[in-house]
Amino acid sequence: MCELLGMSANVPTDICFSFTGLMQRGGNTGPHRDGWGITFYEGKGFRTFKDPNPSCRSRIAELVQEYPIKSCAVISHIRQANRGGVSLENTHPFTRELWGRYWTFAHNGQLTGYESLDTGRLKPVGDTDSEIAFCWLLNQLEAQFPEPPTDWEAVFSFVAQSCDRLKQLGVYNMLLSDGEYVLTYCTNNLHWITRRAPFGQASLIDEDVTIDFQKETTPNDVVTVIATQPLTNDESWHKMPEGEFCVFHYGELTYSR
Amino acid sequence: MCELLGMSANVPTDICFSFTGLMQRGGNTGPHRDGWGITFYEGKGFRTFKDPNPSCRSRIAELVQEYPIKSCAVISHIRQANRGGVSLENTHPFTRELWGRYWTFAHNGQLTGYESLDTGRLKPVGDTDSEIAFCWLLNQLEAQFPEPPTDWEAVFSFVAQSCDRLKQLGVYNMLLSDGEYVLTYCTNNLHWITRRAPFGQASLIDEDVTIDFQKETTPNDVVTVIATQPLTNDESWHKMPEGEFCVFHYGELTYSR
């Protein structure tokens, strides 16, 4: 099992608080020793930090915790390898271009029979079930919508159906983003919370850190955090039911099925 | 104008020394204030650090200078924008997948008439001449070699011819790598040096730093550094002539035309 962390916000927001909690699960309070990665979007561009080493001992993870990179869309992952060796090319998130946008993907779970998924022109570089599923998903999308789409509801519906097909192969919890939308799919473990005014306090489960969001935000901020398990113990997280698909757009839940 | 820096080595080698010199040109000893980026390969995987801010004041550039990431293939770039705005999506290097390998590209120069280059299924995300040239080049390669090639001489010859076509559009100095090969093309400014035993000392032009490579290497190390301008003032750098194309493979010049 791995842990996922995503964020969608209406103003560029740093994810230091949530990332600090997640990183502790990378070999300290959790068993996820086989690498970690995080992608921050900045407009249409992105920056990814990743490491096949445990996150709790990573110099690069330290930088990310201390350096408040602000973003409206973040995808992060810490890994406990099941399919594919421990290497940089097998470390999530994965990013590929489609329709002139960079799409970033992270997966939690384990699939069987994934080797036969047709990825078309998108060739996997590593050998994880996750990267193959991602390439298959984008290849399906490109076949269905060869040109950059304008009807995003149709795209979301199609992604949801494609996720249903991947779920038939095993456990498939997913985060996917193009920097504007954050798409989530749940097989068994995915939680989310939307924070907005009036903001309160929250305390991390994995480390002795409390934050007063009121001091860190403005009244119009809307920030959604999505995680495998709740990261705080004094807030109400929504548990996604099996087979649910959600889309967050600049912090707001904008589509679900 | 921008500055390019590349490395090809037969053992994983850090590039801190050369990078320290290059970074000073990013707004300190040079005018290249519009971002910088560096890609390190690790096997088939890669990690990229980039920033649209000047490199001489970048916290992430500090990390890269202090943290000796070892790699057999590195591509780096500092930018003075001419085509395309200053943004993360316009910051080199650019990476795309072809034949199940990640290809990383950086360009120095300026092209005209590049808007009409056919990039096929590879859509540019930003709006630089460089990214369009890169997408066009990979699209040409994929059309010529639809399946992963085995005859690499044929690939190199085809890349060289494609670079000749891009040179007809203006100044085209290029670094391109798949993590195994480092391909270079020169229009007007590209220099390289291969360091091997017996190793000596070298002093950076841009900062008061001298390194004794003998202390940092083993006798079998072969390390080639490619840069727009020589980075040291006490070594003999090869100046590439106009229209020359070279391929370095684990430190050794393996193909040229």
Coordinates of C-alpha atoms in Angstrom, one line a residue:
Chain A
M1 CA 0.0 0.0 0.0
C2 CA 1.0 3.5 -0.7
E3 CA -0.3 6.9 0.5
L4 CA -1.7 9.6 -1.8
L5 CA -1.9 13.3 -1.1
G6 CA -3.6 15.9 -3.3
M7 CA -4.6 19.5 -3.1
S8 CA -6.8 21.8 -5.1
A9 CA -7.1 25.5 -4.2
N10 CA -8.5 28.7 -5.5
V11 CA -5.4 30.7 -4.6
P12 CA -1.8 29.4 -4.7
T13 CA -1.4 27.7 -1.4
D14 CA 1.5 25.8 0.2
I15 CA 1.1 22.2 1.3
C16 CA 3.9 22.2 3.9
F17 CA 1.5 21.3 6.8
S18 CA -0.1 18.3 5.1
F19 CA 3.2 17.2 3.5
T20 CA 4.9 17.2 6.9
G21 CA 2.3 14.7 8.1
L22 CA 2.6 12.5 5.0
M23 CA 6.4 12.4 5.0
Q24 CA 6.4 10.9 8.5
R25 CA 4.6 7.9 7.0
G26 CA 7.5 7.3 4.7
G27 CA 9.4 5.0 6.9
N28 CA 8.7 6.6 10.3
T29 CA 5.1 6.3 11.4
G30 CA 4.3 4.3 8.3
P31 CA 5.9 1.5 6.3
H32 CA 6.2 3.4 3.0
R33 CA 10.0 3.2 2.5
D34 CA 10.2 2.8 -1.2
G35 CA 10.3 6.4 -2.4
W36 CA 8.1 9.5 -2.6
G37 CA 7.3 12.2 -5.0
I38 CA 5.4 15.4 -5.3
T39 CA 4.3 17.6 -8.2
F40 CA 3.4 21.2 -7.9
Y41 CA 1.7 23.0 -10.8
E42 CA 2.4 26.7 -11.5
G43 CA 0.1 27.7 -14.3
K44 CA 0.6 25.2 -17.1
G45 CA 4.1 24.3 -15.9
F46 CA 4.9 22.0 -13.0
R47 CA 7.9 21.0 -10.8
T48 CA 8.4 17.5 -9.5
F49 CA 10.5 16.4 -6.6
K50 CA 11.0 12.7 -6.1
D51 CA 13.3 10.2 -4.5
P52 CA 13.4 6.5 -4.4
N53 CA 14.7 6.8 -0.8
P54 CA 12.4 6.9 2.3
S55 CA 10.8 10.3 2.6
C56 CA 11.6 10.6 6.3
R57 CA 15.3 10.7 5.6
S58 CA 15.3 12.6 2.3
R59 CA 17.2 15.8 2.0
I60 CA 15.0 16.8 -0.9
A61 CA 11.9 16.1 1.2
E62 CA 13.3 18.4 3.8
L63 CA 13.6 21.2 1.2
V64 CA 10.0 20.7 0.2
Q65 CA 8.8 20.8 3.8
E66 CA 10.7 24.0 4.5
Y67 CA 10.2 25.8 1.2
P68 CA 6.6 26.9 0.8
I69 CA 6.0 26.4 -2.9
K70 CA 2.6 27.8 -3.6
S71 CA 0.3 26.0 -6.0
C72 CA -3.3 25.5 -7.0
A73 CA -2.9 21.8 -7.7
V74 CA -0.6 19.3 -6.1
I75 CA -0.2 15.5 -6.5
S76 CA 1.9 13.6 -4.0
H77 CA 2.6 9.9 -3.3
I78 CA 4.7 7.8 -1.0
R79 CA 5.4 4.3 -2.0
Q80 CA 5.6 0.8 -0.6
A81 CA 6.6 -1.2 -3.7
N82 CA 4.5 -4.1 -4.8
R83 CA 4.7 -4.1 -8.6
G84 CA 8.0 -3.0 -10.1
G85 CA 11.4 -2.4 -8.4
V86 CA 12.5 0.5 -6.3
S87 CA 13.9 3.0 -8.8
L88 CA 13.5 6.6 -9.9
E89 CA 11.6 5.6 -13.0
N90 CA 9.1 3.7 -10.9
T91 CA 8.6 6.5 -8.4
H92 CA 5.2 8.4 -8.6
P93 CA 3.9 10.8 -9.7
F94 CA 4.1 10.3 -13.4
T95 CA 3.6 13.1 -15.9
R96 CA 2.8 13.0 -19.6
E97 CA 1.5 15.6 -22.0
L98 CA -2.0 15.3 -23.6
W99 CA -3.9 18.1 -25.5
G100 CA -1.0 20.5 -24.8
R101 CA -1.4 20.1 -21.0
Y102 CA 0.8 18.2 -18.6
W103 CA -1.2 15.4 -16.8
T104 CA 0.2 14.1 -13.5
F105 CA -0.9 10.8 -12.0
A106 CA -0.4 8.9 -8.8
H107 CA -2.0 5.5 -7.9
N108 CA -2.4 3.6 -4.7
G109 CA -3.3 -0.1 -4.9
Q110 CA -2.4 -3.2 -6.9
L111 CA -3.6 -4.5 -10.2
T112 CA -3.5 -7.9 -11.9
G113 CA -3.6 -8.5 -15.6
Y114 CA -2.4 -5.0 -16.3
E115 CA 0.3 -6.2 -18.7
S116 CA -2.2 -6.5 -21.5
L117 CA -3.5 -2.9 -21.3
D118 CA -2.9 -1.3 -24.6
T119 CA -1.0 2.0 -24.1
G120 CA -0.7 2.8 -27.8
R121 CA 1.8 5.5 -28.6
L122 CA 2.4 6.1 -24.9
K123 CA 5.1 3.6 -23.9
P124 CA 5.8 3.0 -20.2
V125 CA 9.4 3.7 -19.1
G126 CA 9.3 1.8 -15.8
D127 CA 7.6 -1.5 -15.0
T128 CA 4.9 -0.6 -12.5
D129 CA 1.2 -1.5 -12.9
S130 CA 0.5 2.2 -12.1
E131 CA 2.5 3.7 -15.0
I132 CA 0.9 1.2 -17.4
A133 CA -2.6 2.1 -16.1
F134 CA -1.8 5.8 -16.5
C135 CA -0.5 5.4 -20.1
W136 CA -3.6 3.2 -20.9
L137 CA -5.9 5.9 -19.4
L138 CA -4.3 8.7 -21.5
N139 CA -4.3 6.6 -24.6
Q140 CA -8.1 5.9 -24.1
L141 CA -8.7 9.6 -23.6
E142 CA -6.8 10.5 -26.7
A143 CA -8.6 7.9 -28.8
Q144 CA -12.0 9.2 -27.5
F145 CA -11.1 12.9 -27.8
P146 CA -8.4 13.3 -30.4
E147 CA -8.6 17.1 -30.2
P148 CA -8.4 19.2 -27.1
P149 CA -11.9 18.9 -25.6
T150 CA -14.3 21.7 -24.8
D151 CA -17.0 19.5 -23.1
W152 CA -15.2 18.7 -19.8
E153 CA -18.3 16.9 -18.4
A154 CA -17.9 14.4 -21.2
V155 CA -14.2 14.0 -20.4
F156 CA -14.9 13.5 -16.7
S157 CA -17.6 10.9 -17.4
F158 CA -15.2 9.0 -19.7
V159 CA -12.4 9.1 -17.1
A160 CA -14.8 7.7 -14.5
Q161 CA -15.8 4.9 -16.8
S162 CA -12.2 4.1 -17.6
C163 CA -11.4 4.1 -13.8
D164 CA -14.2 1.6 -13.3
R165 CA -12.5 -0.7 -15.8
L166 CA -9.1 -0.4 -14.0
K167 CA -10.9 -1.1 -10.7
Q168 CA -11.9 -4.5 -12.2
L169 CA -8.2 -5.3 -12.2
G170 CA -7.8 -4.8 -8.5
V171 CA -7.4 -1.9 -6.0
Y172 CA -7.3 1.4 -7.9
N173 CA -7.2 4.7 -5.9
M174 CA -6.1 7.5 -8.1
L175 CA -5.2 11.2 -8.2
L176 CA -4.9 12.9 -11.6
S177 CA -4.4 16.5 -12.5
D178 CA -3.7 18.8 -15.4
G179 CA -3.0 21.7 -13.0
E180 CA -6.5 23.1 -13.2
Y181 CA -8.7 20.1 -12.3
V182 CA -7.8 17.4 -9.7
L183 CA -9.6 14.1 -10.4
T184 CA -9.9 11.4 -7.8
Y185 CA -11.1 7.8 -7.9
C186 CA -11.7 5.6 -4.9
T187 CA -11.6 1.8 -4.6
N188 CA -11.2 1.6 -0.9
N189 CA -9.2 4.4 0.7
L190 CA -9.5 8.0 -0.1
H191 CA -10.6 10.9 2.1
W192 CA -11.0 14.6 1.4
I193 CA -11.8 17.8 3.2
T194 CA -12.5 21.3 2.0
R195 CA -11.3 24.1 4.2
R196 CA -12.9 27.6 3.9
A197 CA -13.8 30.5 6.2
P198 CA -14.4 30.5 9.1
F199 CA -11.0 28.7 9.4
G200 CA -10.1 26.8 12.5
Q201 CA -7.2 24.9 14.0
A202 CA -6.1 21.4 13.0
S203 CA -3.5 19.0 14.5
L204 CA -1.6 16.4 12.5
I205 CA -2.0 12.8 13.5
D206 CA 1.5 11.8 12.6
E207 CA 3.5 14.6 14.2
D208 CA 3.0 17.0 17.1
V209 CA 2.1 19.9 14.9
T210 CA -1.0 22.2 15.1
I211 CA -1.8 24.9 12.6
D212 CA -4.2 27.8 12.9
F213 CA -5.5 28.1 9.3
Q214 CA -7.0 31.5 10.1
K215 CA -3.5 32.9 10.4
E216 CA -2.4 31.4 7.1
T217 CA -5.3 32.2 4.9
T218 CA -7.6 35.0 3.7
P219 CA -11.4 34.8 4.0
N220 CA -11.9 33.9 0.4
D221 CA -9.5 30.9 0.3
V222 CA -11.0 27.5 -0.6
V223 CA -8.6 24.6 -0.2
T224 CA -9.4 21.0 -0.6
V225 CA -7.0 18.3 0.6
I226 CA -7.3 14.7 -0.6
A227 CA -5.5 11.9 1.2
T228 CA -5.5 8.1 1.6
Q229 CA -6.2 8.5 5.3
P230 CA -7.2 11.6 7.2
L231 CA -4.1 13.6 8.2
T232 CA -5.7 15.5 11.1
N233 CA -7.6 14.2 14.1
D234 CA -9.8 17.2 14.9
E235 CA -11.5 17.8 11.5
S236 CA -14.3 15.9 9.7
W237 CA -12.9 14.2 6.5
H238 CA -15.3 12.8 3.9
K239 CA -14.6 9.1 3.2
M240 CA -15.1 8.4 -0.5
P241 CA -17.3 5.4 -1.1
E242 CA -16.1 2.5 -3.4
G243 CA -16.3 3.5 -7.0
E244 CA -16.8 7.2 -6.4
F245 CA -15.2 9.6 -8.8
C246 CA -14.8 13.3 -7.9
V247 CA -13.4 16.4 -9.7
F248 CA -12.1 19.4 -7.8
H249 CA -11.7 22.7 -9.6
Y250 CA -9.7 25.4 -7.8
G251 CA -10.8 24.0 -4.4
E252 CA -14.4 23.3 -5.1
L253 CA -16.0 19.9 -5.7
T254 CA -17.3 20.5 -9.2
Y255 CA -18.3 17.0 -10.4
S256 CA -18.9 13.7 -8.8
R257 CA -20.3 10.4 -9.8
Chain B
M1 CA 21.1 34.1 -25.5
C2 CA 21.1 31.4 -22.9
E3 CA 23.7 29.1 -21.6
L4 CA 23.8 25.3 -21.9
L5 CA 25.6 22.8 -19.7
G6 CA 25.7 19.0 -20.3
M7 CA 27.5 16.1 -18.9
S8 CA 28.2 12.5 -20.0
A9 CA 30.1 10.2 -17.7
N10 CA 31.0 6.5 -17.4
V11 CA 30.3 6.4 -13.7
P12 CA 27.7 8.5 -11.8
T13 CA 29.4 11.8 -11.2
D14 CA 28.2 15.0 -9.5
I15 CA 28.2 18.2 -11.5
C16 CA 28.4 20.6 -8.5
F17 CA 31.6 22.2 -9.7
S18 CA 30.4 23.1 -13.2
F19 CA 26.9 23.9 -12.0
T20 CA 28.4 26.4 -9.5
G21 CA 30.1 28.2 -12.4
L22 CA 27.0 28.2 -14.6
M23 CA 24.7 29.5 -11.8
Q24 CA 26.8 32.6 -11.4
R25 CA 25.9 33.5 -15.0
G26 CA 22.2 33.5 -14.0
G27 CA 22.0 37.1 -13.1
N28 CA 25.4 37.6 -11.5
T29 CA 28.3 37.4 -13.9
G30 CA 25.9 36.9 -16.8
P31 CA 22.6 38.4 -18.0
H32 CA 20.5 35.2 -17.9
R33 CA 17.8 36.2 -15.4
D34 CA 14.8 34.4 -16.8
G35 CA 15.0 31.0 -15.2
W36 CA 17.2 27.9 -15.1
G37 CA 16.7 24.2 -15.0
I38 CA 18.7 21.0 -14.7
T39 CA 17.8 17.3 -15.4
F40 CA 19.7 14.4 -13.8
Y41 CA 19.2 10.9 -15.1
E42 CA 19.4 8.0 -12.8
G43 CA 19.0 4.8 -14.9
K44 CA 15.9 5.3 -17.0
G45 CA 14.4 7.8 -14.5
F46 CA 15.2 11.4 -14.2
R47 CA 14.8 14.3 -11.8
T48 CA 14.4 17.9 -12.9
F49 CA 14.9 21.1 -10.8
K50 CA 13.8 24.3 -12.4
D51 CA 12.8 27.8 -11.6
P52 CA 11.7 30.8 -13.6
N53 CA 13.6 33.0 -11.1
P54 CA 17.3 33.9 -11.6
S55 CA 19.6 31.0 -10.7
C56 CA 22.0 33.2 -8.6
R57 CA 19.2 33.8 -6.1
S58 CA 17.3 30.5 -6.2
R59 CA 16.9 28.4 -3.1
I60 CA 16.5 25.3 -5.2
A61 CA 19.7 26.1 -7.1
E62 CA 21.5 26.3 -3.8
L63 CA 20.2 22.8 -3.0
V64 CA 21.5 21.5 -6.3
Q65 CA 24.9 23.1 -5.7
E66 CA 25.2 21.6 -2.2
Y67 CA 23.7 18.2 -2.8
P68 CA 25.9 16.0 -4.9
I69 CA 23.4 14.2 -7.1
K70 CA 25.4 11.7 -9.1
S71 CA 24.4 11.0 -12.6
C72 CA 25.8 9.6 -15.9
A73 CA 23.9 12.2 -18.0
V74 CA 22.9 15.7 -17.1
I75 CA 21.3 18.5 -19.2
S76 CA 21.1 22.1 -17.8
H77 CA 20.1 25.5 -19.1
I78 CA 19.9 29.1 -17.9
R79 CA 17.7 31.4 -19.8
Q80 CA 17.5 34.9 -21.1
A81 CA 14.1 34.9 -22.7
N82 CA 13.6 35.9 -26.3
R83 CA 10.7 33.8 -27.6
G84 CA 8.0 33.1 -25.0
G85 CA 7.3 34.7 -21.6
V86 CA 9.1 34.0 -18.3
S87 CA 7.1 31.1 -16.8
L88 CA 7.7 27.6 -15.5
E89 CA 6.2 26.0 -18.6
N90 CA 8.7 27.9 -20.7
T91 CA 11.7 26.9 -18.6
H92 CA 14.2 24.4 -20.0
P93 CA 15.0 21.6 -20.1
F94 CA 11.9 19.9 -21.6
T95 CA 11.3 16.2 -21.2
R96 CA 9.0 13.9 -23.3
E97 CA 8.8 10.1 -23.7
L98 CA 9.7 8.4 -27.0
W99 CA 10.3 4.6 -27.5
G100 CA 9.8 4.0 -23.7
R101 CA 12.7 6.4 -22.9
Y102 CA 12.5 9.9 -21.4
W103 CA 14.2 12.4 -23.8
T104 CA 15.4 15.7 -22.3
F105 CA 16.2 18.8 -24.4
A106 CA 17.6 22.2 -24.0
H107 CA 18.2 24.8 -26.7
N108 CA 20.3 28.0 -27.0
G109 CA 19.5 30.4 -29.8
Q110 CA 16.6 31.9 -31.5
L111 CA 14.5 30.6 -34.4
T112 CA 12.1 32.3 -36.9
G113 CA 9.3 30.6 -38.8
Y114 CA 9.1 27.9 -36.1
E115 CA 5.3 28.3 -35.7
S116 CA 4.7 26.2 -38.8
L117 CA 6.8 23.2 -37.6
D118 CA 4.5 20.2 -37.5
T119 CA 4.7 18.6 -34.0
G120 CA 2.0 15.9 -34.7
R121 CA 0.7 14.2 -31.6
L122 CA 3.3 16.1 -29.4
K123 CA 1.6 19.3 -28.5
P124 CA 3.7 22.1 -27.0
V125 CA 2.5 23.3 -23.6
G126 CA 4.4 26.6 -23.5
D127 CA 5.1 29.0 -26.3
T128 CA 8.8 29.0 -26.9
D129 CA 10.5 28.3 -30.2
S130 CA 12.6 25.7 -28.3
E131 CA 9.8 23.5 -27.1
I132 CA 8.2 23.6 -30.6
A133 CA 11.5 22.6 -32.1
F134 CA 11.9 19.7 -29.6
C135 CA 8.3 18.4 -30.2
W136 CA 9.0 18.7 -34.0
L137 CA 12.3 16.8 -33.7
L138 CA 10.7 13.9 -31.6
N139 CA 7.7 13.8 -34.0
Q140 CA 10.2 13.5 -37.0
L141 CA 12.0 10.7 -35.1
E142 CA 8.8 8.8 -34.3
A143 CA 7.7 9.1 -38.0
Q144 CA 11.1 7.8 -39.2
F145 CA 11.4 5.1 -36.5
P146 CA 8.0 4.1 -35.3
E147 CA 9.4 1.3 -33.3
P148 CA 12.2 1.5 -30.7
P149 CA 15.3 1.5 -32.9
T150 CA 18.3 -0.9 -32.8
D151 CA 20.4 0.9 -35.4
W152 CA 21.5 3.9 -33.3
E153 CA 23.9 5.2 -36.0
A154 CA 20.9 5.6 -38.3
V155 CA 19.1 7.5 -35.5
F156 CA 22.1 9.8 -34.9
S157 CA 22.4 10.5 -38.6
F158 CA 18.7 11.4 -38.8
V159 CA 18.9 13.7 -35.7
A160 CA 21.9 15.5 -37.3
Q161 CA 19.9 16.1 -40.5
S162 CA 16.9 17.3 -38.6
C163 CA 19.1 19.7 -36.6
D164 CA 20.5 21.0 -40.0
R165 CA 16.9 21.8 -40.9
L166 CA 16.3 23.7 -37.6
K167 CA 19.6 25.6 -38.1
Q168 CA 18.1 27.0 -41.3
L169 CA 15.5 28.8 -39.0
G170 CA 18.2 30.6 -37.0
V171 CA 20.6 29.9 -34.2
Y172 CA 20.3 26.3 -33.0
N173 CA 22.6 25.0 -30.3
M174 CA 21.2 21.9 -28.7
L175 CA 21.7 19.3 -25.9
L176 CA 19.5 16.2 -26.0
S177 CA 19.7 13.1 -23.9
D178 CA 17.8 9.9 -23.2
G179 CA 20.0 9.2 -20.1
E180 CA 22.4 7.0 -22.0
Y181 CA 23.5 9.2 -24.9
V182 CA 24.1 12.9 -24.9
L183 CA 23.6 14.5 -28.3
T184 CA 24.9 17.9 -29.1
Y185 CA 24.5 20.3 -32.1
C186 CA 26.3 23.5 -32.7
T187 CA 25.4 26.6 -34.7
N188 CA 27.8 29.0 -33.1
N189 CA 28.6 28.5 -29.4
L190 CA 29.2 25.0 -27.9
H191 CA 32.4 23.8 -26.3
W192 CA 33.3 20.4 -24.7
I193 CA 36.1 18.8 -22.7
T194 CA 36.7 15.2 -21.8
R195 CA 38.5 14.7 -18.4
R196 CA 40.2 11.4 -17.8
A197 CA 43.4 10.2 -15.9
P198 CA 45.8 11.7 -15.2
F199 CA 43.4 14.2 -13.7
G200 CA 44.6 17.7 -12.9
Q201 CA 43.3 20.9 -11.4
A202 CA 40.9 23.3 -12.8
S203 CA 39.7 26.8 -11.9
L204 CA 36.2 28.3 -12.6
I205 CA 36.1 31.4 -14.7
D206 CA 33.0 32.7 -12.9
E207 CA 33.8 32.2 -9.3
D208 CA 36.9 31.8 -7.2
V209 CA 36.8 28.0 -7.0
T210 CA 39.5 25.5 -7.9
I211 CA 39.0 21.8 -7.9
D212 CA 41.6 19.0 -7.9
F213 CA 39.8 16.3 -10.0
Q214 CA 42.3 13.7 -8.9
K215 CA 40.9 13.9 -5.4
E216 CA 37.3 13.5 -6.7
T217 CA 37.8 10.7 -9.2
T218 CA 39.1 7.2 -9.7
P219 CA 41.6 6.4 -12.5
N220 CA 38.9 4.8 -14.8
D221 CA 36.5 7.8 -14.7
V222 CA 35.8 9.4 -18.0
V223 CA 33.7 12.6 -17.8
T224 CA 32.8 14.9 -20.6
V225 CA 31.3 18.4 -19.9
I226 CA 29.7 20.4 -22.7
A227 CA 29.0 24.1 -22.3
T228 CA 28.1 27.2 -24.3
Q229 CA 31.4 28.8 -23.2
P230 CA 34.3 27.2 -21.4
L231 CA 33.7 27.1 -17.6
T232 CA 37.4 26.9 -16.6
N233 CA 40.4 29.0 -17.7
D234 CA 43.2 26.5 -17.3
E235 CA 42.0 23.6 -19.5
S236 CA 41.7 23.2 -23.3
W237 CA 38.1 23.1 -24.4
H238 CA 37.1 21.9 -27.9
K239 CA 35.1 24.5 -29.7
M240 CA 32.5 22.8 -31.9
P241 CA 32.5 24.2 -35.5
E242 CA 29.3 25.4 -37.1
G243 CA 27.0 22.5 -38.1
E244 CA 28.8 19.9 -36.1
F245 CA 26.8 17.1 -34.4
C246 CA 28.4 14.9 -31.6
V247 CA 27.2 12.0 -29.5
F248 CA 28.7 11.2 -26.2
H249 CA 28.1 7.8 -24.7
Y250 CA 29.1 7.3 -21.0
G251 CA 31.8 10.0 -21.3
E252 CA 33.3 9.1 -24.6
L253 CA 32.7 10.8 -28.0
T254 CA 31.2 8.0 -29.9
Y255 CA 29.8 9.6 -33.0
S256 CA 30.3 12.9 -34.8
R257 CA 29.4 14.4 -38.1

